[in-house]
Short mmCIF file of C-alpha atoms in Angstrom, two decimals:
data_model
loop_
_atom_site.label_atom_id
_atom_site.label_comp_id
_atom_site.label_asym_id
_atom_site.label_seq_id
_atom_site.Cartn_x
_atom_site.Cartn_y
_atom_site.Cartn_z
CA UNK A 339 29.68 -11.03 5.91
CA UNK A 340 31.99 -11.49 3.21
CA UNK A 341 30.86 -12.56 -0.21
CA UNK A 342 33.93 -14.99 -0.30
CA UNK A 343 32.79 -16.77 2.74
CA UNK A 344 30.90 -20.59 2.48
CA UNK A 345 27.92 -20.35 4.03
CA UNK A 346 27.42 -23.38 6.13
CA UNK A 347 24.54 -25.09 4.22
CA UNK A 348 25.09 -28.49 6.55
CA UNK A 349 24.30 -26.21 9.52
CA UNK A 350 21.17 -24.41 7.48
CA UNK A 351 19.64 -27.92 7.05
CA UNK A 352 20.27 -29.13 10.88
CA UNK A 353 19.34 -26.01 12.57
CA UNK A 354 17.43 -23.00 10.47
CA UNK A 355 13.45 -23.59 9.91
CA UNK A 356 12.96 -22.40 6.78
CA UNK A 357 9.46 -20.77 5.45
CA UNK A 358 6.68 -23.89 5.03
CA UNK A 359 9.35 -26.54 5.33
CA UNK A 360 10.24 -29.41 7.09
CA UNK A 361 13.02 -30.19 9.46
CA UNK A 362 13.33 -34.15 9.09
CA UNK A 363 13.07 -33.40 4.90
CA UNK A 364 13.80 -30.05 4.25
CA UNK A 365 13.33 -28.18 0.79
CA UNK A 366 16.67 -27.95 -1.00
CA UNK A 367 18.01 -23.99 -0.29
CA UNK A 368 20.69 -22.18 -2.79
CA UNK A 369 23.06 -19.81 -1.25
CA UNK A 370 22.91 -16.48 -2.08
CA UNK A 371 26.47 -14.04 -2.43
CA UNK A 372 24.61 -10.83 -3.08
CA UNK A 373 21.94 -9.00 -5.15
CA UNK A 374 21.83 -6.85 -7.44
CA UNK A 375 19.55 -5.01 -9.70
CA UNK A 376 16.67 -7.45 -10.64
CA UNK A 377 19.92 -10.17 -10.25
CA UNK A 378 20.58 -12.66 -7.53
CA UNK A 379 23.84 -14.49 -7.52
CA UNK A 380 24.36 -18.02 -6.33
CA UNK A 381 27.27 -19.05 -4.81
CA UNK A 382 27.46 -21.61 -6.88
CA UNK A 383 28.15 -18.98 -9.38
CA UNK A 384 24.57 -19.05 -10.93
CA UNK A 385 23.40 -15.46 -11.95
CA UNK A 386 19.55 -15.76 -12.07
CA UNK A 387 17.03 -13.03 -13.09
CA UNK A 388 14.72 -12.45 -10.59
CA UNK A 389 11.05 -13.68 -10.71
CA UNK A 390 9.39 -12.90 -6.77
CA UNK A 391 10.58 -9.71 -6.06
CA UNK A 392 11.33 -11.53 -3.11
CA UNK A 393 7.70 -12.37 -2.62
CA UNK A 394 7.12 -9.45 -3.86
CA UNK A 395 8.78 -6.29 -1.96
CA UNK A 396 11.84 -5.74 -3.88
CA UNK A 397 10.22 -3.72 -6.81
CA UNK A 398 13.08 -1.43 -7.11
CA UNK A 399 15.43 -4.67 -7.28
CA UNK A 400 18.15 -4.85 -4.96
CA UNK A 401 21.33 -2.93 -3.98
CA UNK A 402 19.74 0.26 -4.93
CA UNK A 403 22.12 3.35 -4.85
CA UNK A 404 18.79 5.82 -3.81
CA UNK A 405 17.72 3.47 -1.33
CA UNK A 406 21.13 2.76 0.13
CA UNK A 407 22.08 6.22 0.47
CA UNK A 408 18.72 6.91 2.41
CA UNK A 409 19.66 3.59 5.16
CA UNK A 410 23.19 4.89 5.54
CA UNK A 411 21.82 8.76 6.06
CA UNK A 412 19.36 7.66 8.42
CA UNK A 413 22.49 4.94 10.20
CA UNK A 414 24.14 8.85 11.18
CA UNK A 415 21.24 9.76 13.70
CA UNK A 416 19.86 6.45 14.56
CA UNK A 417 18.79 3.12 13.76
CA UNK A 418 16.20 2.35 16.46
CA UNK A 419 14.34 4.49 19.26
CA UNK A 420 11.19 3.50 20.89
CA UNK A 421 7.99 5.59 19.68
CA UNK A 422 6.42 5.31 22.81
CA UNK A 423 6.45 9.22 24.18
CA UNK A 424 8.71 10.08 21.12
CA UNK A 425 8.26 11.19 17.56
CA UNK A 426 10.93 11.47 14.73
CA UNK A 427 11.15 12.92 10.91
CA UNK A 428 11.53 9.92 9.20
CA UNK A 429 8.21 8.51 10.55
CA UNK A 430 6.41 11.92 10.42
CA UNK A 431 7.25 12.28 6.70
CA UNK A 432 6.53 8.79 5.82
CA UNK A 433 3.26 9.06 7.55
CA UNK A 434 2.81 12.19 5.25
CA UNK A 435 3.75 10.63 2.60
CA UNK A 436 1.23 7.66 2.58
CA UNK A 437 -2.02 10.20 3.53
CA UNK A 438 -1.27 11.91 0.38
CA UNK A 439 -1.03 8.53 -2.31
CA UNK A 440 -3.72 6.60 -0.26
CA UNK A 441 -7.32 7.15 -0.59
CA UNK A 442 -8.48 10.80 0.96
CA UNK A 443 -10.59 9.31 3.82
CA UNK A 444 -7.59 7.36 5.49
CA UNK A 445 -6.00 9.88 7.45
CA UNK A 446 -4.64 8.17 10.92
CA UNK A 447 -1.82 5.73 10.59
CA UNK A 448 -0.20 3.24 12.64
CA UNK A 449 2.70 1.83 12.39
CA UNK A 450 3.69 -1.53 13.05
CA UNK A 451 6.66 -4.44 12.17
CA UNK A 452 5.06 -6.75 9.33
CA UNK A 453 2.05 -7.53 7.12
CA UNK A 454 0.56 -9.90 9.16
CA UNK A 455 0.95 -7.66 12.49
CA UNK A 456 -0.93 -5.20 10.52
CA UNK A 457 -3.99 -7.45 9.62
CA UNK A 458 -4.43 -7.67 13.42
CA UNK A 459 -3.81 -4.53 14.40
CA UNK A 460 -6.95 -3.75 11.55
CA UNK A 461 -8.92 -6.52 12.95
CA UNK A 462 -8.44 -5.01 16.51
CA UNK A 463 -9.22 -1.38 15.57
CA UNK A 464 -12.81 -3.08 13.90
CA UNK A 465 -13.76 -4.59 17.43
CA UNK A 466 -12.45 -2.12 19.43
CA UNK A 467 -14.45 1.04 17.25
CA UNK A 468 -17.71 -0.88 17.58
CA UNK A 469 -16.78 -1.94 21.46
CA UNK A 470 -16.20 1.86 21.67
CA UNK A 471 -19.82 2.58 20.41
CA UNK A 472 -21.22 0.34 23.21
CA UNK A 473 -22.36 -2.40 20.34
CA UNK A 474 -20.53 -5.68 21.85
CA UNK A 475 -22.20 -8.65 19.49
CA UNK A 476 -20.13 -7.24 16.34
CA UNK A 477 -16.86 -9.56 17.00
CA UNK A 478 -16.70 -11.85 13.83
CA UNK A 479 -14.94 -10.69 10.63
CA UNK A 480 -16.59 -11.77 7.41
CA UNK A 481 -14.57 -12.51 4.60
CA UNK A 482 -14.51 -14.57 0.94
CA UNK A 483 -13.02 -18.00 0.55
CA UNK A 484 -9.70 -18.28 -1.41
CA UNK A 485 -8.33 -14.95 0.59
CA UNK A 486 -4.81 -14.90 2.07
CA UNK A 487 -3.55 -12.23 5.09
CA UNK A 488 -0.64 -13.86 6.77
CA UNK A 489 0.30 -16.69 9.30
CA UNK A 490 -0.06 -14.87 12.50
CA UNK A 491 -3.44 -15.81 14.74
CA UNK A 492 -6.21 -13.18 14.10
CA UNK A 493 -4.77 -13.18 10.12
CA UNK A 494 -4.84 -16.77 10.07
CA UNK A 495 -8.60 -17.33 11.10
CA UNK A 496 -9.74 -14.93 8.10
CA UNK A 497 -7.33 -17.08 5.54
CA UNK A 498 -9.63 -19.93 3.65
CA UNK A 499 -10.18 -22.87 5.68
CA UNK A 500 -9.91 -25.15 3.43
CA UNK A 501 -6.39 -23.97 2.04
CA UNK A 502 -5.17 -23.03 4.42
CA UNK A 503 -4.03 -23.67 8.56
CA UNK A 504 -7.64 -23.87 9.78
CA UNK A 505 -7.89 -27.76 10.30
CA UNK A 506 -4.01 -27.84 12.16
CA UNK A 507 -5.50 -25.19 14.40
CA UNK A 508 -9.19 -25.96 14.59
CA UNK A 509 -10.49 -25.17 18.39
CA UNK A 510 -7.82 -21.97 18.93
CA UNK A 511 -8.57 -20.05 15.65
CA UNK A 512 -11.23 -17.62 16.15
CA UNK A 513 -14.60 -18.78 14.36
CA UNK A 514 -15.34 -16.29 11.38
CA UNK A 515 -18.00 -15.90 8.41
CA UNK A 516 -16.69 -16.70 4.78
CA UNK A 517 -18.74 -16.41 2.02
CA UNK A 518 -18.16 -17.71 -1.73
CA UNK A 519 -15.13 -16.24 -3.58
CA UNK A 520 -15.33 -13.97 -6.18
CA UNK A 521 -16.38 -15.89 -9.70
CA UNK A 522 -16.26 -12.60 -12.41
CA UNK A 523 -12.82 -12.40 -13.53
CA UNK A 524 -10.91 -8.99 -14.39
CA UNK A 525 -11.79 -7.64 -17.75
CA UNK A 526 -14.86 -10.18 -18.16
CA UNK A 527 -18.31 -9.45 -17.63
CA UNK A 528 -19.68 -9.11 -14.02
CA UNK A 529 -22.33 -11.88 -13.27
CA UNK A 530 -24.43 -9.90 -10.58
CA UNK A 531 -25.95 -13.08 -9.04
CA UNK A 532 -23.17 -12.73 -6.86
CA UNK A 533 -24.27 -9.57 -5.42
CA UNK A 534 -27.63 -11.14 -4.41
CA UNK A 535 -25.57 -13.96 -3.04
CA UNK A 536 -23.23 -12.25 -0.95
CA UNK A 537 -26.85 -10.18 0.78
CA UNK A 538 -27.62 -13.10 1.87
CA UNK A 539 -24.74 -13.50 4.10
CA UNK A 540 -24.61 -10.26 5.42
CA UNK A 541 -28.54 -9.70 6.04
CA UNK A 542 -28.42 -13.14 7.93
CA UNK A 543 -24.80 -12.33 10.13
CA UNK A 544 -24.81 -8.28 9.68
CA UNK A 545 -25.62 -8.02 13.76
CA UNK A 546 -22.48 -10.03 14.52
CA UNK A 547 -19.89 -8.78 12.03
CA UNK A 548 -17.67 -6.03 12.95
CA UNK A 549 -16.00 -5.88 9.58
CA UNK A 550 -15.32 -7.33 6.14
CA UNK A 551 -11.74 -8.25 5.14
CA UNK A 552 -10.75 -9.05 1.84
CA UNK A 553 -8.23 -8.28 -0.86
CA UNK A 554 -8.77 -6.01 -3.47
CA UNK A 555 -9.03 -7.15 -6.83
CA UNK A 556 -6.09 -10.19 -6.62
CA UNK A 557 -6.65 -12.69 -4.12
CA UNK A 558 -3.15 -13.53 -3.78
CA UNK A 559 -1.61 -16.47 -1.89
CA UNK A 560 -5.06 -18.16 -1.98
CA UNK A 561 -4.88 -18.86 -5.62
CA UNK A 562 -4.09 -15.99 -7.89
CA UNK A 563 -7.77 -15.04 -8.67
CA UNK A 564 -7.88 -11.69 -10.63
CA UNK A 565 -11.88 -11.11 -10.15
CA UNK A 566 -14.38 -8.22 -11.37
CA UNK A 567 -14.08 -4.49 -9.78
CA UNK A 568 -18.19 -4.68 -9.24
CA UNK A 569 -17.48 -7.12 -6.69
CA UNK A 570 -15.84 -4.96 -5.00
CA UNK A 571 -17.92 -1.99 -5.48
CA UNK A 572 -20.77 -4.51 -4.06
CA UNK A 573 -18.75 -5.17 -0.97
CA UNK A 574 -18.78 -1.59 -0.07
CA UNK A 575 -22.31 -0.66 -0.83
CA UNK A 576 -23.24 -3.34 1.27
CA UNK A 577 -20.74 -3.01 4.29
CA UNK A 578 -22.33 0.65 4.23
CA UNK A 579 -25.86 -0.56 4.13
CA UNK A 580 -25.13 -2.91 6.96
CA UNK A 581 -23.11 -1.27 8.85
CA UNK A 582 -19.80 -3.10 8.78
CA UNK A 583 -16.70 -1.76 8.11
CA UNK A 584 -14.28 -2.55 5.40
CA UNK A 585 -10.93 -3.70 5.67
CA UNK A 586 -8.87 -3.71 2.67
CA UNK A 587 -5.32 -6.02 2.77
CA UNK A 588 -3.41 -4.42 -0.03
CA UNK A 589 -0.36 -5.77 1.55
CA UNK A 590 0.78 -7.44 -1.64
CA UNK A 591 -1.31 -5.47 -3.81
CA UNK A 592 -0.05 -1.86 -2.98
CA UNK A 593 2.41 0.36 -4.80
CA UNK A 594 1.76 -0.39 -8.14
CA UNK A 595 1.20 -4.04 -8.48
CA UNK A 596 -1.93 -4.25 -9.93
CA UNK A 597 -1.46 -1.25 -12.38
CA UNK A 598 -3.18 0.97 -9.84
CA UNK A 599 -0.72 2.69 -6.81
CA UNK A 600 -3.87 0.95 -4.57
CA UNK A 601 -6.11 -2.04 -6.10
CA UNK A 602 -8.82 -0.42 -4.47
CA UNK A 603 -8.38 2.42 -7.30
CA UNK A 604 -10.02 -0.04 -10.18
CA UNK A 605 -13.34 -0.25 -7.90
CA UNK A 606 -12.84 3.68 -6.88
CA UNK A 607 -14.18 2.64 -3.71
CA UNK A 608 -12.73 3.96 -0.17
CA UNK A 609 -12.25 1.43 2.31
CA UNK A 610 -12.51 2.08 6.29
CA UNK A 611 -9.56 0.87 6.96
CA UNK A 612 -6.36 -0.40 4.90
CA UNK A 613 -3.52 -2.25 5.83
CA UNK A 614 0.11 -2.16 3.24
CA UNK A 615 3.63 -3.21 3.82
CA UNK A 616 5.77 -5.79 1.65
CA UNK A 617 6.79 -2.98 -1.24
CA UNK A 618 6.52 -0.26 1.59
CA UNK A 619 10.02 -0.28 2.30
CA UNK A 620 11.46 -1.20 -1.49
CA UNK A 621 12.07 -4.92 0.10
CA UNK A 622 14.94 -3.53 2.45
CA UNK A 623 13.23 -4.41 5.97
CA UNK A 624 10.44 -5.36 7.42
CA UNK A 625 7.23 -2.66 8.21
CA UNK A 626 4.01 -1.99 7.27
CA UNK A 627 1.19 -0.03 8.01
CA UNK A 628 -3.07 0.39 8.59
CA UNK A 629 -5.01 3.18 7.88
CA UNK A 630 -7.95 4.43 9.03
CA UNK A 631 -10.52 7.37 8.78
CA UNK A 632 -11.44 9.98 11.46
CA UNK A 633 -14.64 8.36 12.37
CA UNK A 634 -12.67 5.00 13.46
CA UNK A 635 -10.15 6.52 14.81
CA UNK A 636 -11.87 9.01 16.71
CA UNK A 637 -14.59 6.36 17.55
CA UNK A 638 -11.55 4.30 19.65
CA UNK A 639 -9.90 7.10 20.91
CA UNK A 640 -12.94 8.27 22.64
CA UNK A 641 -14.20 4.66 24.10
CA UNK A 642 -13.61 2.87 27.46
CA UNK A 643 -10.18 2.55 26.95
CA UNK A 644 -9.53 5.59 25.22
CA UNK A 645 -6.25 4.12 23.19
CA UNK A 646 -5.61 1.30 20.35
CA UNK A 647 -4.43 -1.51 22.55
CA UNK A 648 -1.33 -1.99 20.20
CA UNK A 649 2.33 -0.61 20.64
CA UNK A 650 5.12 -3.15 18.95
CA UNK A 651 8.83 -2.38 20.31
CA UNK A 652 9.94 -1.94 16.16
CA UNK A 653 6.85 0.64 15.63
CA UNK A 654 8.30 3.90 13.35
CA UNK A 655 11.50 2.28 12.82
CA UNK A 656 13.69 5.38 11.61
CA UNK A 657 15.58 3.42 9.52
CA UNK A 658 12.57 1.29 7.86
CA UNK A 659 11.07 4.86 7.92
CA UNK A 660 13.48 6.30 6.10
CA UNK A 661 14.05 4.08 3.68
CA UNK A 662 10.14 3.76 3.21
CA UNK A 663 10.37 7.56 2.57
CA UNK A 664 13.53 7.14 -0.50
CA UNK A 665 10.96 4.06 -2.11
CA UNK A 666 8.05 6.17 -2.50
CA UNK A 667 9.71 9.49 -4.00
CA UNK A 668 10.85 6.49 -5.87
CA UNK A 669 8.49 5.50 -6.82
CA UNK A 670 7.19 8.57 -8.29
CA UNK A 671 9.64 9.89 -10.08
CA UNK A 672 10.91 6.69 -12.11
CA UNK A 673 6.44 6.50 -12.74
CA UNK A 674 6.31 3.06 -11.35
CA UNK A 675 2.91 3.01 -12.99
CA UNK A 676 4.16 3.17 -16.72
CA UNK A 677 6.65 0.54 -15.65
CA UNK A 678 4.31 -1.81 -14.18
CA UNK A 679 2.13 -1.38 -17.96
CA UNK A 680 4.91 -2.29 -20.28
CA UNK A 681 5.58 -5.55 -17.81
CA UNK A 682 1.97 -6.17 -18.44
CA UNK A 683 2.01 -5.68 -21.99
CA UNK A 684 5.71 -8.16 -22.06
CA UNK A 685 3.91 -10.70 -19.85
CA UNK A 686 0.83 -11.35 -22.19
CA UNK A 687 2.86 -11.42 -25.06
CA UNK A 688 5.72 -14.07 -23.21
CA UNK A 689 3.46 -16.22 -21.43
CA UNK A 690 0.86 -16.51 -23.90
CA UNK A 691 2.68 -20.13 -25.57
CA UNK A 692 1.80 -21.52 -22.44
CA UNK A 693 -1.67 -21.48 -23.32
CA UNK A 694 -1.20 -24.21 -25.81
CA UNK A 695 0.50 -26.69 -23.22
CA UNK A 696 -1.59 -29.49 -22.42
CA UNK A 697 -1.35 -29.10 -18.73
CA UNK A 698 -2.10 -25.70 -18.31
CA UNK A 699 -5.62 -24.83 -17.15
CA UNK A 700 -5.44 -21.02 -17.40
CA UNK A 701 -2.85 -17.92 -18.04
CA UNK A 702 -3.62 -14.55 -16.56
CA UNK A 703 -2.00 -11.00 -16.61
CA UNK A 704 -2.96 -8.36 -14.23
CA UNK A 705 -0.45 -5.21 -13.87
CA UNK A 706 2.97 -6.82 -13.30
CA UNK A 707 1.41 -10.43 -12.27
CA UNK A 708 1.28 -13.28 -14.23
CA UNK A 709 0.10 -16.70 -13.39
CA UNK A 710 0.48 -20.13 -15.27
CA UNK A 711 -1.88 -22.35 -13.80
CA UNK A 712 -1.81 -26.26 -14.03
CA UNK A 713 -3.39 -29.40 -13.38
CA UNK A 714 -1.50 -30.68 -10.78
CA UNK A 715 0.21 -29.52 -7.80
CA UNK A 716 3.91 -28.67 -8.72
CA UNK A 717 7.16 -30.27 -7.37
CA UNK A 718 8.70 -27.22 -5.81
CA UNK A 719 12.08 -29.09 -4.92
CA UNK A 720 12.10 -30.69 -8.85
CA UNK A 721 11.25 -27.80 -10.62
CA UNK A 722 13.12 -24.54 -8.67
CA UNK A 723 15.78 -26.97 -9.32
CA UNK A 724 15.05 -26.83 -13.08
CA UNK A 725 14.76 -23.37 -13.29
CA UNK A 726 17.76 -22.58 -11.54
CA UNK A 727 19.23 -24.35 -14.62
CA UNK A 728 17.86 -22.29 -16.88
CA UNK A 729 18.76 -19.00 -15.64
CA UNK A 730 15.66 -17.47 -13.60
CA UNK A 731 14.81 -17.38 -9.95
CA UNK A 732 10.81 -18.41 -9.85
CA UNK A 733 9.07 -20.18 -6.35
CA UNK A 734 5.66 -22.03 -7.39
CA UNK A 735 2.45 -23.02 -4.84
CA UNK A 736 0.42 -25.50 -5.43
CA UNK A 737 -0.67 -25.83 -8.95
CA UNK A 738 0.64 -22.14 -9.73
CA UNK A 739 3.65 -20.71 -10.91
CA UNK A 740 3.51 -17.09 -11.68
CA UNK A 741 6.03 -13.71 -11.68
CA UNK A 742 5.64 -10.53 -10.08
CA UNK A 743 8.98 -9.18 -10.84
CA UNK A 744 10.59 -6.14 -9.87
CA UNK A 745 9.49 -3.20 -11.69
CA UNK A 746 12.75 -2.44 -13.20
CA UNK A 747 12.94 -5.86 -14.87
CA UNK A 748 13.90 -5.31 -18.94
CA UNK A 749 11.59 -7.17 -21.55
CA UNK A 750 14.46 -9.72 -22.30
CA UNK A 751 14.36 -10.46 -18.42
CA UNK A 752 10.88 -10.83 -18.79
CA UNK A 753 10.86 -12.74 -21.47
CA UNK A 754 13.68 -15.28 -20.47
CA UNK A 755 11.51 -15.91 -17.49
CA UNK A 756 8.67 -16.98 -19.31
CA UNK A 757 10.43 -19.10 -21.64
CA UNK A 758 11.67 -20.67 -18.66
CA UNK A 759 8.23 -21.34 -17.27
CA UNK A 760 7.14 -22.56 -20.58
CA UNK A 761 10.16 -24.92 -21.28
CA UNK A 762 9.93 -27.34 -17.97
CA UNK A 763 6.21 -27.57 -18.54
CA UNK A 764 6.63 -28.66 -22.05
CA UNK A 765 8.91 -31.20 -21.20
#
């Protein structure tokens, strides 16, 4: 489509259903032109520095010239082929490519189309591996409150239900075990009551839990909460003591967020199986992944069915592959890791004014996160308006508005952005 041309927005607001908003009162939306860099241009003629990452996959920005070349290579051969019965390089070498960054344990990978599809396909490989063992009472997940893993039906039941879908769906969502969110917060000291407190839950449900899903280190949609490694570290001792597996949802965590490639790296605990996607392709198209160990793997493989019953028609897609492939090397050689610690080192210098506003309630930094958090739940139409004003692209929730930019942001871009945040909650 041509930059030049208007984009209908009277159609957009009749017809498109846009992400968490109304059709009879829509949120306002801004056309886009194009991207560029850690830039996205209005058609309004608005150039506004980037903020989300486009919740959060875009690290390398947009338009990139290593990650184009490696679509438009891959666009030569093919776009699309079915991976049932059929194999190709790009998948084989991404699948390479992720045994060798990801823990050493997880060394079977499946493919599939988005983050959410691969929270079920881990939730499915959990039943079916202890279905396989001839246990059938372990079919509830367990899982803290304040967690997040997508909007699809098995990821939905294991979100918070309280802030979450749970009451719109109550009577179809699955019926799960949450226990109390992690307290300890990142870089404070670990307050090991909540060890004896989460024993409780899984000494009284252990028999009936086939696995424990949680986020490592930054529960993210479900309120930003940075908590204590130890936690963690608990989880898996007592998953291991209990038999129950552990599911880790690094979706939006993975690749360098957090200041570790994997979250799971600040607990140095393995989990049984992990699921990624959102940075996995450099923000270019949709895919994601879960991986698992032998023993799970070969566990399914060698019960009553004898496969994983999961095969989407977009599973391997060469060119998400491919371009997968091009995001990782990239990854690696621009040491995404040393960019993600200066952002962390801009952030808690830019946002730290904030602190002294009257209705802020906290400011946190983890890797290339930061979170403002308030005392009342924002006006997302009022204030993305306000921003757009003042130069930055930024999309609050609830009573938090926070960055994870792309990792190729400069510290003026940083810094604007955080000026921004602190100028429309000062006036």
């Amino acid at each position: 489509m041509s930059k030049k041309q208007p984009i209908d927005l009277n159609f957009d607001k009749n017809h498109i259903w846009h992400p968490y908003t109304s059709m009879t009162a829509p949120l306002p939306v801004y056309p886009v032109t194009h991207a560029e860099q850690n830039f996205i241009y209005l058609e309004s003629g608005e150039k506004l520095i980037d903020g989300m990452a486009s919740w959060w996959s875009a690290v390398h920005g947009y338009n990139h010239p290593v990650l184009n070349a490696a679509v438009n290579e891959q666009l030569k051969d093919m776009s699309h082929i079915m991976f049932g019965g059929i194999t190709h390089a790009p998948a084989v070498e991404l699948c390479k490519k992720l045994v060798a960054i990801t823990p050493p344990s997880l060394n079977k990978v499946f493919l599939a189309d988005s983050g959410s599809v691969s929270v079920e396909v881990a939730i499915k490989m959990a039943l079916q591996y202890w279905l396989s063992q001839g246990i059938t009472g372990k079919n509830q997940l367990m899982t803290p409150h304040k967690g997040y893993h997508g909007d699809t039906f098995a990821a939905m039941s294991v979100c918070d239900p309280v802030n979450s879908m749970h009451s719109l769906y109550q009577g179809f969502l699955p019926q799960h075990v949450f226990v109390p969110a992690p307290q300890s917060q990142f870089g404070e000291e670990f307050d090991h009551n909540e060890v004896s407190i989460l024993e409780t839950y899984f000494n009284q449900h252990h028999q009936d839990i086939a696995a424990f899903i949680i986020e490592p280190i930054v529960q993210n949609a479900g309120g930003m909460n940075f908590y204590h490694p130890e936690y963690l570290k608990a989880v898996r001792h007592l998953c291991d003591q209990y038999h129950i597996l552990l599911i880790c949802d690094e979706i939006a965590t993975g690749f360098g967020r957090t200041g570790k490639w994997f979250a799971v790296e600040h607990a140095q605990i393995e989990p049984d199986i992990l699921c990624i996607g959102k940075a996995l392709t450099g923000g270019y198209m949709t895919l994601s992944a879960t991986l698992t160990t032998d023993k799970i793997a070969i566990g399914i493989s060698e019960g009553e069915a004898g496969v994983l019953m999961h095969g989407p028609t977009f599973m391997g897609n060469p060119l998400a592959c491919a371009v997968a492939c091009a995001s990782i090397q990239l990854l690696q050689s621009t040491d995404c890791l040393k960019q993600v610690s200066q952002i962390n080192d801009w952030l808690n210098v830019a946002l730290a004014p904030c602190r002294e506003l009257k209705c802020v309630t906290n400011v946190r930094v983890l890797g290339a996160i930061g979170v403002v958090e308030v005392d009342h739940i924002v006006d997302v139409a009022d204030i993305q308006k306000r921003f757009i004003e003042l130069g930055v692209w930024i999309r609050p929730f609830g009573k938090l508005i926070y960055l994870m930019p792309p990792y190729i942001s400069k510290q003026p871009d940083i810094e604007k952005l955080s000026q921004a945040i602190y100028t429309v909650l000062a006036s």
